[in-house]
Protein backbone atom coordinates (compact mmCIF):
# COMPACT_ATOMS: atom_id res chain seq x y z
CA UNK A 1 0.00 0.00 0.00
CA UNK A 2 1.24 3.51 -0.86
CA UNK A 3 0.70 6.13 1.85
CA UNK A 4 -0.36 9.74 1.32
CA UNK A 5 1.31 12.97 2.35
CA UNK A 6 -0.48 15.82 4.10
CA UNK A 7 -1.69 17.21 0.80
CA UNK A 8 -3.32 13.93 -0.17
CA UNK A 9 -0.66 13.16 -2.74
CA UNK A 10 0.68 9.65 -3.06
CA UNK A 11 3.98 9.25 -1.22
CA UNK A 12 6.05 6.17 -1.90
CA UNK A 13 7.95 4.73 1.06
CA UNK A 14 10.92 2.41 1.07
CA UNK A 15 8.65 -0.39 2.34
CA UNK A 16 6.47 0.07 -0.76
CA UNK A 17 9.50 -0.41 -3.01
CA UNK A 18 10.57 -3.49 -1.06
CA UNK A 19 7.09 -5.04 -1.34
CA UNK A 20 6.94 -4.29 -5.07
CA UNK A 21 10.36 -5.89 -5.60
CA UNK A 22 9.62 -8.86 -3.31
CA UNK A 23 12.59 -8.23 -0.99
CA UNK A 24 13.13 -7.26 2.64
CA UNK A 25 13.09 -3.53 3.43
CA UNK A 26 16.75 -3.70 4.55
CA UNK A 27 17.70 -5.22 1.19
CA UNK A 28 15.89 -2.41 -0.65
CA UNK A 29 17.68 0.15 1.51
CA UNK A 30 21.08 -1.33 0.71
CA UNK A 31 20.28 -1.58 -3.00
CA UNK A 32 19.37 2.12 -3.12
CA UNK A 33 22.31 3.33 -1.05
CA UNK A 34 24.57 5.98 -2.64
CA UNK A 35 27.59 4.09 -1.29
CA UNK A 36 29.07 1.44 -3.58
CA UNK A 37 30.40 -0.65 -0.67
CA UNK A 38 26.86 -1.03 0.72
CA UNK A 39 25.30 -1.72 -2.69
CA UNK A 40 27.90 -4.47 -3.25
CA UNK A 41 26.27 -6.50 -0.46
CA UNK A 42 23.14 -6.98 -2.63
CA UNK A 43 23.05 -9.41 -5.52
CA UNK A 44 22.80 -7.91 -9.01
CA UNK A 45 19.46 -9.63 -9.61
CA UNK A 46 17.87 -8.21 -6.45
CA UNK A 47 19.33 -4.78 -7.02
CA UNK A 48 17.89 -4.66 -10.54
CA UNK A 49 14.46 -5.64 -9.14
CA UNK A 50 14.64 -2.90 -6.49
CA UNK A 51 15.74 -0.23 -8.98
CA UNK A 52 12.98 -1.20 -11.40
CA UNK A 53 10.38 -1.11 -8.61
CA UNK A 54 11.62 2.30 -7.41
CA UNK A 55 11.36 3.68 -10.93
CA UNK A 56 7.86 2.26 -11.48
CA UNK A 57 6.58 3.71 -8.21
CA UNK A 58 8.39 7.04 -8.54
CA UNK A 59 10.25 6.55 -5.28
CA UNK A 60 12.35 9.41 -3.91
CA UNK A 61 14.65 8.76 -0.92
CA UNK A 62 13.79 10.52 2.34
CA UNK A 63 17.04 12.31 3.11
CA UNK A 64 15.94 13.24 6.62
CA UNK A 65 15.11 9.65 7.44
CA UNK A 66 18.39 8.43 6.00
CA UNK A 67 20.30 11.04 7.99
CA UNK A 68 18.61 9.89 11.19
CA UNK A 69 19.49 6.25 10.46
CA UNK A 70 23.07 6.76 9.29
CA UNK A 71 24.14 10.01 10.93
CA UNK A 72 25.04 11.38 7.47
CA UNK A 73 22.99 13.64 5.20
CA UNK A 74 25.13 13.01 2.08
CA UNK A 75 25.17 16.79 1.61
CA UNK A 76 28.26 19.02 1.50
CA UNK A 77 28.37 22.81 1.81
CA UNK A 78 30.33 25.27 -0.33
CA UNK A 79 30.84 28.88 0.77
CA UNK A 80 31.89 31.40 -1.89
CA UNK A 81 32.63 35.14 -1.61
CA UNK A 82 30.41 36.02 -4.57
CA UNK A 83 27.93 33.57 -6.02
CA UNK A 84 28.06 35.44 -9.35
CA UNK A 85 31.82 34.79 -9.69
CA UNK A 86 32.42 32.88 -12.93
CA UNK A 87 35.70 31.55 -11.57
CA UNK A 88 34.13 29.90 -8.55
CA UNK A 89 31.20 28.56 -10.56
CA UNK A 90 33.75 26.40 -12.39
CA UNK A 91 35.22 25.37 -9.02
CA UNK A 92 31.68 24.37 -7.96
CA UNK A 93 31.17 22.24 -11.05
CA UNK A 94 34.36 20.28 -10.31
CA UNK A 95 33.41 19.86 -6.64
CA UNK A 96 29.88 18.76 -7.51
CA UNK A 97 31.05 16.15 -10.03
CA UNK A 98 33.45 14.62 -7.48
CA UNK A 99 30.83 14.73 -4.73
CA UNK A 100 28.13 13.12 -6.87
CA UNK A 101 30.51 10.31 -7.72
CA UNK A 102 30.48 9.43 -4.02
CA UNK A 103 26.73 9.89 -3.57
CA UNK A 104 26.80 13.44 -2.20
CA UNK A 105 25.13 16.66 -3.28
CA UNK A 106 26.43 20.19 -2.74
CA UNK A 107 24.65 23.33 -1.52
CA UNK A 108 26.16 26.79 -2.03
CA UNK A 109 25.97 29.97 0.06
CA UNK A 110 27.26 33.48 -0.67
CA UNK A 111 29.29 35.11 2.14
CA UNK A 112 29.88 38.47 0.40
CA UNK A 113 33.56 37.94 1.35
CA UNK A 114 32.65 38.73 4.95
CA UNK A 115 34.19 36.46 7.65
CA UNK A 116 31.30 37.13 10.06
CA UNK A 117 28.75 36.12 7.44
CA UNK A 118 30.83 33.04 6.69
CA UNK A 119 30.76 31.98 10.33
CA UNK A 120 26.99 32.45 10.40
CA UNK A 121 26.52 30.35 7.28
CA UNK A 122 28.74 27.61 8.71
CA UNK A 123 26.51 27.43 11.80
CA UNK A 124 23.38 27.44 9.65
CA UNK A 125 24.63 24.70 7.32
CA UNK A 126 25.68 22.54 10.27
CA UNK A 127 22.24 23.05 11.85
CA UNK A 128 20.72 21.82 8.58
CA UNK A 129 22.85 18.69 8.81
CA UNK A 130 25.57 19.02 6.16
CA UNK A 131 28.37 16.50 6.58
CA UNK A 132 31.22 18.92 5.78
CA UNK A 133 32.00 22.33 4.33
CA UNK A 134 34.50 23.88 1.90
CA UNK A 135 35.02 27.64 2.12
CA UNK A 136 36.75 29.66 -0.60
CA UNK A 137 36.75 33.12 1.01
CA UNK A 138 39.57 32.87 3.57
CA UNK A 139 41.26 36.12 4.64
CA UNK A 140 44.98 36.32 5.36
CA UNK A 141 45.84 36.52 9.05
CA UNK A 142 42.53 35.22 10.38
CA UNK A 143 42.28 32.09 12.54
CA UNK A 144 40.61 28.96 11.16
CA UNK A 145 36.85 28.59 11.73
CA UNK A 146 35.74 27.46 15.15
CA UNK A 147 35.02 23.77 15.72
CA UNK A 148 31.51 22.97 14.55
CA UNK A 149 31.67 19.20 14.81
CA UNK A 150 32.09 18.64 11.05
CA UNK A 151 35.12 19.15 8.78
CA UNK A 152 35.38 22.77 7.55
CA UNK A 153 38.25 23.09 5.06
CA UNK A 154 39.68 26.01 3.04
CA UNK A 155 40.25 25.86 -0.71
CA UNK A 156 41.16 28.34 -3.49
CA UNK A 157 42.30 30.81 -0.79
CA UNK A 158 43.98 30.16 2.56
CA UNK A 159 44.43 32.02 5.85
CA UNK A 160 46.92 31.15 8.59
CA UNK A 161 48.59 28.77 8.74
CA UNK A 162 48.62 28.17 4.96
CA UNK A 163 46.88 25.02 3.81
CA UNK A 164 44.14 23.50 1.70
CA UNK A 165 43.84 22.86 -2.02
CA UNK A 166 44.92 26.08 -3.74
CA UNK A 167 46.45 27.42 -6.94
CA UNK A 168 50.17 28.11 -7.01
CA UNK A 169 49.40 31.79 -7.57
CA UNK A 170 52.99 32.91 -6.94
CA UNK A 171 54.08 30.72 -9.85
CA UNK A 172 51.31 32.25 -11.98
CA UNK A 173 52.48 35.77 -11.24
CA UNK A 174 56.08 34.78 -12.02
CA UNK A 175 55.01 33.43 -15.42
CA UNK A 176 53.56 36.83 -16.33
CA UNK A 177 56.70 38.65 -15.16
CA UNK A 178 58.96 36.46 -17.29
CA UNK A 179 56.74 36.89 -20.32
CA UNK A 180 56.74 40.69 -20.08
CA UNK A 181 60.47 40.99 -19.40
CA UNK A 182 61.27 38.65 -22.30
CA UNK A 183 59.11 40.89 -24.48
CA UNK A 184 61.32 43.85 -23.52
CA UNK A 185 58.97 45.74 -21.18
CA UNK A 186 60.40 47.99 -18.48
CA UNK A 187 57.53 50.36 -17.61
CA UNK A 188 55.05 47.94 -16.05
CA UNK A 189 52.09 48.47 -13.70
CA UNK A 190 50.42 45.97 -11.39
CA UNK A 191 46.72 45.95 -10.52
CA UNK A 192 47.00 43.88 -7.34
CA UNK A 193 43.37 43.47 -6.25
CA UNK A 194 42.45 42.56 -2.68
CA UNK A 195 45.23 42.92 -0.09
CA UNK A 196 43.56 40.35 2.21
CA UNK A 197 43.23 37.40 -0.19
CA UNK A 198 46.00 34.82 -0.58
CA UNK A 199 45.09 34.42 -4.25
CA UNK A 200 45.63 38.04 -5.31
CA UNK A 201 48.52 38.69 -2.92
CA UNK A 202 50.24 35.51 -4.12
CA UNK A 203 49.93 36.56 -7.76
CA UNK A 204 51.30 40.01 -6.93
CA UNK A 205 54.16 38.68 -4.82
CA UNK A 206 55.20 36.14 -7.45
CA UNK A 207 55.08 38.83 -10.14
CA UNK A 208 57.15 41.39 -8.24
CA UNK A 209 59.65 38.84 -6.96
CA UNK A 210 60.31 37.56 -10.47
CA UNK A 211 60.60 41.07 -11.90
CA UNK A 212 63.23 41.86 -9.28
CA UNK A 213 65.05 38.59 -9.93
CA UNK A 214 65.20 39.49 -13.61
CA UNK A 215 66.77 42.88 -12.84
CA UNK A 216 63.83 45.31 -12.89
CA UNK A 217 63.68 47.99 -10.18
CA UNK A 218 60.32 47.07 -8.59
CA UNK A 219 60.27 50.35 -6.63
CA UNK A 220 59.35 51.96 -9.95
CA UNK A 221 56.43 49.59 -10.57
CA UNK A 222 53.07 51.23 -9.74
CA UNK A 223 51.09 48.82 -7.53
CA UNK A 224 47.36 49.54 -7.25
CA UNK A 225 45.18 47.67 -4.73
CA UNK A 226 41.39 47.59 -4.83
CA UNK A 227 38.56 45.35 -5.93
CA UNK A 228 38.35 43.04 -8.92
CA UNK A 229 35.63 44.63 -11.05
CA UNK A 230 36.01 45.84 -14.62
CA UNK A 231 34.89 49.31 -13.53
CA UNK A 232 37.71 49.51 -10.99
CA UNK A 233 40.18 48.27 -13.57
CA UNK A 234 39.11 50.95 -16.02
CA UNK A 235 39.30 53.72 -13.40
CA UNK A 236 42.77 52.71 -12.24
CA UNK A 237 44.07 52.24 -15.78
CA UNK A 238 42.78 55.65 -16.90
CA UNK A 239 44.73 57.26 -14.08
CA UNK A 240 47.90 55.28 -14.86
CA UNK A 241 47.68 56.03 -18.59
CA UNK A 242 47.44 59.75 -17.81
CA UNK A 243 50.71 59.72 -15.82
CA UNK A 244 53.76 61.54 -17.30
CA UNK A 245 55.80 58.34 -17.72
CA UNK A 246 54.05 56.14 -20.30
CA UNK A 247 53.39 52.52 -19.44
CA UNK A 248 54.24 49.71 -21.81
CA UNK A 249 52.55 46.84 -19.92
CA UNK A 250 49.92 46.12 -17.26
CA UNK A 251 49.35 42.93 -15.28
CA UNK A 252 45.91 42.70 -13.65
CA UNK A 253 45.51 39.87 -11.14
CA UNK A 254 41.97 39.08 -12.34
CA UNK A 255 40.43 38.98 -15.80
CA UNK A 256 37.60 41.33 -14.86
CA UNK A 257 40.18 43.93 -13.81
CA UNK A 258 42.04 43.31 -17.06
CA UNK A 259 38.87 43.83 -19.09
CA UNK A 260 38.55 47.25 -17.47
CA UNK A 261 42.17 47.98 -18.42
CA UNK A 262 41.40 47.07 -22.03
CA UNK A 263 38.44 49.45 -21.95
CA UNK A 264 40.69 52.29 -20.74
CA UNK A 265 43.29 51.45 -23.37
CA UNK A 266 40.65 51.58 -26.11
CA UNK A 267 39.27 54.91 -24.83
CA UNK A 268 42.80 56.33 -24.88
CA UNK A 269 43.06 55.48 -28.58
CA UNK A 270 45.67 52.78 -27.98
CA UNK A 271 45.82 49.21 -29.28
CA UNK A 272 46.52 46.34 -26.85
CA UNK A 273 49.62 44.40 -27.84
CA UNK A 274 50.89 47.08 -30.20
CA UNK A 275 50.91 50.13 -27.90
CA UNK A 276 50.64 48.49 -24.47
CA UNK A 277 50.63 44.88 -23.26
CA UNK A 278 47.77 43.68 -21.03
CA UNK A 279 47.70 40.35 -19.17
CA UNK A 280 44.92 39.05 -16.91
CA UNK A 281 44.42 36.06 -14.64
CA UNK A 282 41.94 33.13 -14.62
CA UNK A 283 41.49 32.94 -18.41
CA UNK A 284 37.75 33.47 -18.55
CA UNK A 285 36.15 32.25 -21.82
CA UNK A 286 35.63 35.87 -22.95
CA UNK A 287 39.42 36.46 -22.93
CA UNK A 288 39.96 34.58 -26.17
CA UNK A 289 36.86 36.05 -27.88
CA UNK A 290 37.75 39.75 -27.60
CA UNK A 291 38.60 41.80 -30.73
CA UNK A 292 42.18 41.64 -29.45
CA UNK A 293 42.35 38.28 -27.64
CA UNK A 294 43.67 38.75 -24.13
CA UNK A 295 46.64 36.95 -22.59
CA UNK A 296 45.76 35.40 -19.25
CA UNK A 297 46.90 32.87 -16.68
CA UNK A 298 44.69 29.78 -16.87
CA UNK A 299 43.82 27.77 -13.78
CA UNK A 300 42.19 24.29 -13.87
CA UNK A 301 39.44 25.33 -11.46
CA UNK A 302 37.36 22.22 -12.08
CA UNK A 303 40.33 20.12 -10.93
CA UNK A 304 40.76 22.43 -7.95
CA UNK A 305 37.11 21.88 -6.97
CA UNK A 306 37.36 18.13 -7.45
CA UNK A 307 40.51 17.89 -5.33
CA UNK A 308 38.91 19.99 -2.60
CA UNK A 309 35.88 17.69 -2.55
CA UNK A 310 38.17 14.66 -2.43
CA UNK A 311 40.00 16.12 0.57
CA UNK A 312 36.71 16.81 2.35
CA UNK A 313 35.37 13.32 1.65
CA UNK A 314 38.63 11.91 2.97
CA UNK A 315 38.25 13.96 6.14
CA UNK A 316 34.77 12.48 6.59
CA UNK A 317 36.41 9.03 6.54
CA UNK A 318 38.91 10.14 9.17
CA UNK A 319 41.83 11.01 6.87
CA UNK A 320 43.95 14.10 7.50
CA UNK A 321 43.03 17.07 5.24
CA UNK A 322 45.49 17.53 2.39
CA UNK A 323 47.41 20.62 1.28
CA UNK A 324 48.04 20.75 -2.46
CA UNK A 325 49.15 23.28 -5.05
CA UNK A 326 47.60 23.28 -8.53
CA UNK A 327 49.86 24.69 -11.25
CA UNK A 328 48.61 27.50 -13.51
CA UNK A 329 49.46 28.08 -17.18
CA UNK A 330 50.08 31.34 -19.03
CA UNK A 331 48.25 31.57 -22.34
CA UNK A 332 49.82 34.26 -24.49
CA UNK A 333 47.55 36.02 -26.98
CA UNK A 334 47.59 39.22 -29.01
CA UNK A 335 47.04 41.61 -26.10
CA UNK A 336 50.63 41.14 -24.90
CA UNK A 337 52.63 40.40 -28.03
CA UNK A 338 53.31 42.29 -31.22
CA UNK A 339 53.76 38.93 -32.96
CA UNK A 340 50.33 37.43 -32.26
CA UNK A 341 50.33 33.82 -31.17
CA UNK A 342 47.68 31.36 -32.21
CA UNK A 343 46.26 31.25 -28.71
CA UNK A 344 48.79 28.77 -27.40
CA UNK A 345 51.23 29.57 -24.65
CA UNK A 346 54.11 30.17 -27.08
CA UNK A 347 56.62 28.69 -24.71
CA UNK A 348 55.56 30.71 -21.67
CA UNK A 349 53.74 28.01 -19.69
CA UNK A 350 53.83 26.16 -16.44
CA UNK A 351 52.73 22.56 -16.07
CA UNK A 352 49.44 22.14 -17.99
CA UNK A 353 46.18 22.29 -16.09
CA UNK A 354 45.72 18.55 -15.73
CA UNK A 355 45.60 16.04 -12.92
CA UNK A 356 49.39 15.72 -12.87
CA UNK A 357 49.63 19.47 -12.22
CA UNK A 358 48.58 18.83 -8.63
CA UNK A 359 51.34 18.38 -6.10
CA UNK A 360 51.73 18.46 -2.31
CA UNK A 361 52.14 21.97 -0.98
CA UNK A 362 55.49 23.11 0.42
CA UNK A 363 54.71 26.23 2.41
CA UNK A 364 57.54 28.58 3.29
Short mmCIF file of N, CA and C in Angstrom, two decimals, residues 136-219:
data_model
loop_
_atom_site.label_atom_id
_atom_site.label_comp_id
_atom_site.label_asym_id
_atom_site.label_seq_id
_atom_site.Cartn_x
_atom_site.Cartn_y
_atom_site.Cartn_z
N UNK A 136 35.80 29.14 0.38
CA UNK A 136 36.75 29.66 -0.60
C UNK A 136 37.02 31.15 -0.39
N UNK A 137 36.65 31.68 0.77
CA UNK A 137 36.75 33.12 1.01
C UNK A 137 37.66 33.46 2.19
N UNK A 138 38.67 32.63 2.44
CA UNK A 138 39.57 32.87 3.57
C UNK A 138 40.27 34.22 3.43
N UNK A 139 40.51 34.86 4.58
CA UNK A 139 41.26 36.12 4.64
C UNK A 139 42.60 35.86 5.30
N UNK A 140 43.65 36.47 4.78
CA UNK A 140 44.98 36.32 5.36
C UNK A 140 44.99 36.82 6.80
N UNK A 141 45.67 36.08 7.67
CA UNK A 141 45.84 36.52 9.05
C UNK A 141 44.73 36.14 9.99
N UNK A 142 43.62 35.60 9.48
CA UNK A 142 42.53 35.22 10.38
C UNK A 142 42.71 33.80 10.87
N UNK A 143 42.19 33.47 12.05
CA UNK A 143 42.28 32.09 12.54
C UNK A 143 41.33 31.19 11.77
N UNK A 144 41.54 29.87 11.82
CA UNK A 144 40.61 28.96 11.16
C UNK A 144 39.24 29.02 11.83
N UNK A 145 38.19 28.58 11.14
CA UNK A 145 36.85 28.59 11.73
C UNK A 145 36.81 27.79 13.03
N UNK A 146 35.90 28.19 13.90
CA UNK A 146 35.74 27.46 15.15
C UNK A 146 35.24 26.05 14.88
N UNK A 147 35.42 25.17 15.86
CA UNK A 147 35.02 23.77 15.72
C UNK A 147 33.51 23.65 15.74
N UNK A 148 32.96 23.13 14.65
CA UNK A 148 31.51 22.97 14.55
C UNK A 148 31.08 21.50 14.53
N UNK A 149 32.02 20.61 14.76
CA UNK A 149 31.67 19.20 14.81
C UNK A 149 31.69 18.49 13.47
N UNK A 150 31.93 19.23 12.38
CA UNK A 150 32.09 18.64 11.05
C UNK A 150 33.33 19.24 10.42
N UNK A 151 33.95 18.56 9.44
CA UNK A 151 35.12 19.15 8.78
C UNK A 151 34.76 20.44 8.04
N UNK A 152 35.54 21.49 8.25
CA UNK A 152 35.38 22.77 7.55
C UNK A 152 36.76 23.12 6.99
N UNK A 153 36.93 23.00 5.67
CA UNK A 153 38.25 23.09 5.06
C UNK A 153 38.33 24.25 4.08
N UNK A 154 39.49 24.94 4.03
CA UNK A 154 39.68 26.01 3.04
C UNK A 154 40.08 25.43 1.68
N UNK A 155 39.78 26.18 0.64
CA UNK A 155 40.25 25.86 -0.71
C UNK A 155 40.25 27.16 -1.50
N UNK A 156 41.02 27.18 -2.59
CA UNK A 156 41.16 28.34 -3.49
C UNK A 156 41.93 29.48 -2.82
N UNK A 157 41.55 29.85 -1.58
CA UNK A 157 42.30 30.81 -0.79
C UNK A 157 42.60 30.20 0.57
N UNK A 158 43.66 30.67 1.24
CA UNK A 158 43.98 30.16 2.56
C UNK A 158 44.18 31.32 3.53
N UNK A 159 44.18 31.01 4.83
CA UNK A 159 44.43 32.02 5.85
C UNK A 159 45.74 31.68 6.54
N UNK A 160 45.72 31.51 7.84
CA UNK A 160 46.92 31.15 8.59
C UNK A 160 46.60 30.00 9.53
N UNK A 161 47.43 28.98 9.60
CA UNK A 161 48.59 28.77 8.74
C UNK A 161 48.14 28.38 7.33
N UNK A 162 49.01 28.53 6.32
CA UNK A 162 48.62 28.17 4.96
C UNK A 162 48.22 26.70 4.87
N UNK A 163 47.29 26.41 4.00
CA UNK A 163 46.88 25.02 3.81
C UNK A 163 45.71 24.94 2.86
N UNK A 164 45.26 23.72 2.58
CA UNK A 164 44.14 23.50 1.70
C UNK A 164 44.57 23.24 0.27
N UNK A 165 43.60 23.07 -0.60
CA UNK A 165 43.84 22.86 -2.02
C UNK A 165 43.74 24.21 -2.71
N UNK A 166 44.86 24.73 -3.18
CA UNK A 166 44.92 26.08 -3.74
C UNK A 166 45.75 26.11 -5.02
N UNK A 167 45.63 27.20 -5.75
CA UNK A 167 46.45 27.42 -6.94
C UNK A 167 47.82 27.93 -6.51
N UNK A 168 48.84 27.56 -7.25
CA UNK A 168 50.17 28.11 -7.01
C UNK A 168 50.21 29.50 -7.66
N UNK A 169 49.57 30.46 -6.98
CA UNK A 169 49.40 31.79 -7.57
C UNK A 169 50.73 32.54 -7.68
N UNK A 170 51.67 32.26 -6.80
CA UNK A 170 52.99 32.91 -6.94
C UNK A 170 53.65 32.48 -8.25
N UNK A 171 53.52 31.20 -8.58
CA UNK A 171 54.08 30.72 -9.85
C UNK A 171 53.37 31.38 -11.03
N UNK A 172 52.05 31.59 -10.91
CA UNK A 172 51.31 32.25 -11.98
C UNK A 172 51.77 33.67 -12.20
N UNK A 173 51.98 34.41 -11.10
CA UNK A 173 52.48 35.77 -11.24
C UNK A 173 53.87 35.81 -11.85
N UNK A 174 54.72 34.84 -11.47
CA UNK A 174 56.08 34.78 -12.02
C UNK A 174 56.06 34.52 -13.51
N UNK A 175 55.12 33.70 -13.98
CA UNK A 175 55.01 33.43 -15.42
C UNK A 175 54.75 34.72 -16.20
N UNK A 176 53.87 35.56 -15.66
CA UNK A 176 53.56 36.83 -16.33
C UNK A 176 54.79 37.74 -16.36
N UNK A 177 55.50 37.81 -15.22
CA UNK A 177 56.70 38.65 -15.16
C UNK A 177 57.72 38.23 -16.21
N UNK A 178 57.97 36.94 -16.31
CA UNK A 178 58.96 36.46 -17.29
C UNK A 178 58.53 36.79 -18.71
N UNK A 179 57.26 36.61 -18.98
CA UNK A 179 56.74 36.89 -20.32
C UNK A 179 56.95 38.36 -20.69
N UNK A 180 56.63 39.27 -19.78
CA UNK A 180 56.74 40.69 -20.08
C UNK A 180 58.19 41.14 -20.19
N UNK A 181 59.05 40.62 -19.32
CA UNK A 181 60.47 40.99 -19.40
C UNK A 181 61.08 40.45 -20.69
N UNK A 182 60.74 39.23 -21.06
CA UNK A 182 61.27 38.65 -22.30
C UNK A 182 60.79 39.43 -23.52
N UNK A 183 59.62 40.08 -23.38
CA UNK A 183 59.11 40.89 -24.48
C UNK A 183 59.72 42.29 -24.49
N UNK A 184 60.61 42.59 -23.53
CA UNK A 184 61.32 43.85 -23.52
C UNK A 184 60.67 44.97 -22.73
N UNK A 185 59.66 44.68 -21.93
CA UNK A 185 58.97 45.74 -21.18
C UNK A 185 59.74 46.14 -19.94
N UNK A 186 59.75 47.45 -19.67
CA UNK A 186 60.40 47.99 -18.48
C UNK A 186 59.47 48.87 -17.65
N UNK A 187 58.48 49.49 -18.30
CA UNK A 187 57.53 50.36 -17.61
C UNK A 187 56.22 49.59 -17.43
N UNK A 188 56.12 48.91 -16.30
CA UNK A 188 55.05 47.94 -16.05
C UNK A 188 54.27 48.34 -14.81
N UNK A 189 52.94 48.21 -14.87
CA UNK A 189 52.09 48.47 -13.70
C UNK A 189 51.41 47.18 -13.26
N UNK A 190 51.08 47.14 -11.98
CA UNK A 190 50.42 45.97 -11.39
C UNK A 190 49.12 46.39 -10.74
N UNK A 191 48.01 45.79 -11.19
CA UNK A 191 46.72 45.95 -10.52
C UNK A 191 46.55 44.75 -9.61
N UNK A 192 46.77 44.97 -8.28
CA UNK A 192 47.00 43.88 -7.34
C UNK A 192 45.74 43.35 -6.68
N UNK A 193 44.59 44.00 -6.83
CA UNK A 193 43.37 43.47 -6.25
C UNK A 193 43.35 43.54 -4.74
N UNK A 194 42.65 42.56 -4.13
CA UNK A 194 42.45 42.56 -2.68
C UNK A 194 43.76 42.35 -1.92
N UNK A 195 44.02 43.15 -0.89
CA UNK A 195 45.23 42.92 -0.09
C UNK A 195 45.06 41.84 0.97
N UNK A 196 43.83 41.33 1.14
CA UNK A 196 43.56 40.35 2.21
C UNK A 196 43.39 38.93 1.69
N UNK A 197 43.48 38.72 0.39
CA UNK A 197 43.23 37.40 -0.19
C UNK A 197 44.55 36.76 -0.61
N UNK A 198 44.76 35.50 -0.22
CA UNK A 198 46.00 34.82 -0.58
C UNK A 198 46.15 34.67 -2.08
N UNK A 199 45.03 34.59 -2.80
CA UNK A 199 45.09 34.42 -4.25
C UNK A 199 45.70 35.65 -4.91
N UNK A 200 45.14 36.83 -4.65
CA UNK A 200 45.63 38.04 -5.31
C UNK A 200 47.00 38.47 -4.77
N UNK A 201 47.21 38.32 -3.46
CA UNK A 201 48.52 38.69 -2.92
C UNK A 201 49.61 37.74 -3.42
N UNK A 202 49.27 36.46 -3.58
CA UNK A 202 50.24 35.51 -4.12
C UNK A 202 50.63 35.84 -5.55
N UNK A 203 49.64 36.20 -6.37
CA UNK A 203 49.93 36.56 -7.76
C UNK A 203 50.84 37.81 -7.80
N UNK A 204 50.51 38.77 -6.96
CA UNK A 204 51.30 40.01 -6.93
C UNK A 204 52.72 39.74 -6.44
N UNK A 205 52.84 38.96 -5.37
CA UNK A 205 54.16 38.68 -4.82
C UNK A 205 55.02 37.91 -5.81
N UNK A 206 54.44 36.90 -6.46
CA UNK A 206 55.20 36.14 -7.45
C UNK A 206 55.64 37.01 -8.61
N UNK A 207 54.77 37.92 -9.02
CA UNK A 207 55.08 38.83 -10.14
C UNK A 207 56.24 39.76 -9.78
N UNK A 208 56.13 40.42 -8.63
CA UNK A 208 57.15 41.39 -8.24
C UNK A 208 58.48 40.71 -7.93
N UNK A 209 58.42 39.56 -7.29
CA UNK A 209 59.65 38.84 -6.96
C UNK A 209 60.40 38.44 -8.22
N UNK A 210 59.66 37.98 -9.22
CA UNK A 210 60.31 37.56 -10.47
C UNK A 210 60.83 38.76 -11.25
N UNK A 211 60.09 39.86 -11.24
CA UNK A 211 60.60 41.07 -11.90
C UNK A 211 61.93 41.48 -11.29
N UNK A 212 62.00 41.47 -9.96
CA UNK A 212 63.23 41.86 -9.28
C UNK A 212 64.36 40.88 -9.59
N UNK A 213 64.03 39.59 -9.63
CA UNK A 213 65.05 38.59 -9.93
C UNK A 213 65.62 38.80 -11.33
N UNK A 214 64.78 39.28 -12.23
CA UNK A 214 65.20 39.49 -13.61
C UNK A 214 65.84 40.87 -13.83
N UNK A 215 66.01 41.64 -12.75
CA UNK A 215 66.77 42.88 -12.84
C UNK A 215 65.97 44.16 -12.92
N UNK A 216 64.63 44.09 -12.82
CA UNK A 216 63.83 45.31 -12.89
C UNK A 216 63.75 45.95 -11.50
N UNK A 217 63.83 47.26 -11.44
CA UNK A 217 63.68 47.99 -10.18
C UNK A 217 62.20 48.04 -9.83
N UNK A 218 61.75 47.18 -8.90
CA UNK A 218 60.32 47.07 -8.59
C UNK A 218 59.82 48.30 -7.83
N UNK A 219 60.71 49.12 -7.29
CA UNK A 219 60.27 50.35 -6.63
C UNK A 219 59.62 51.30 -7.63
#
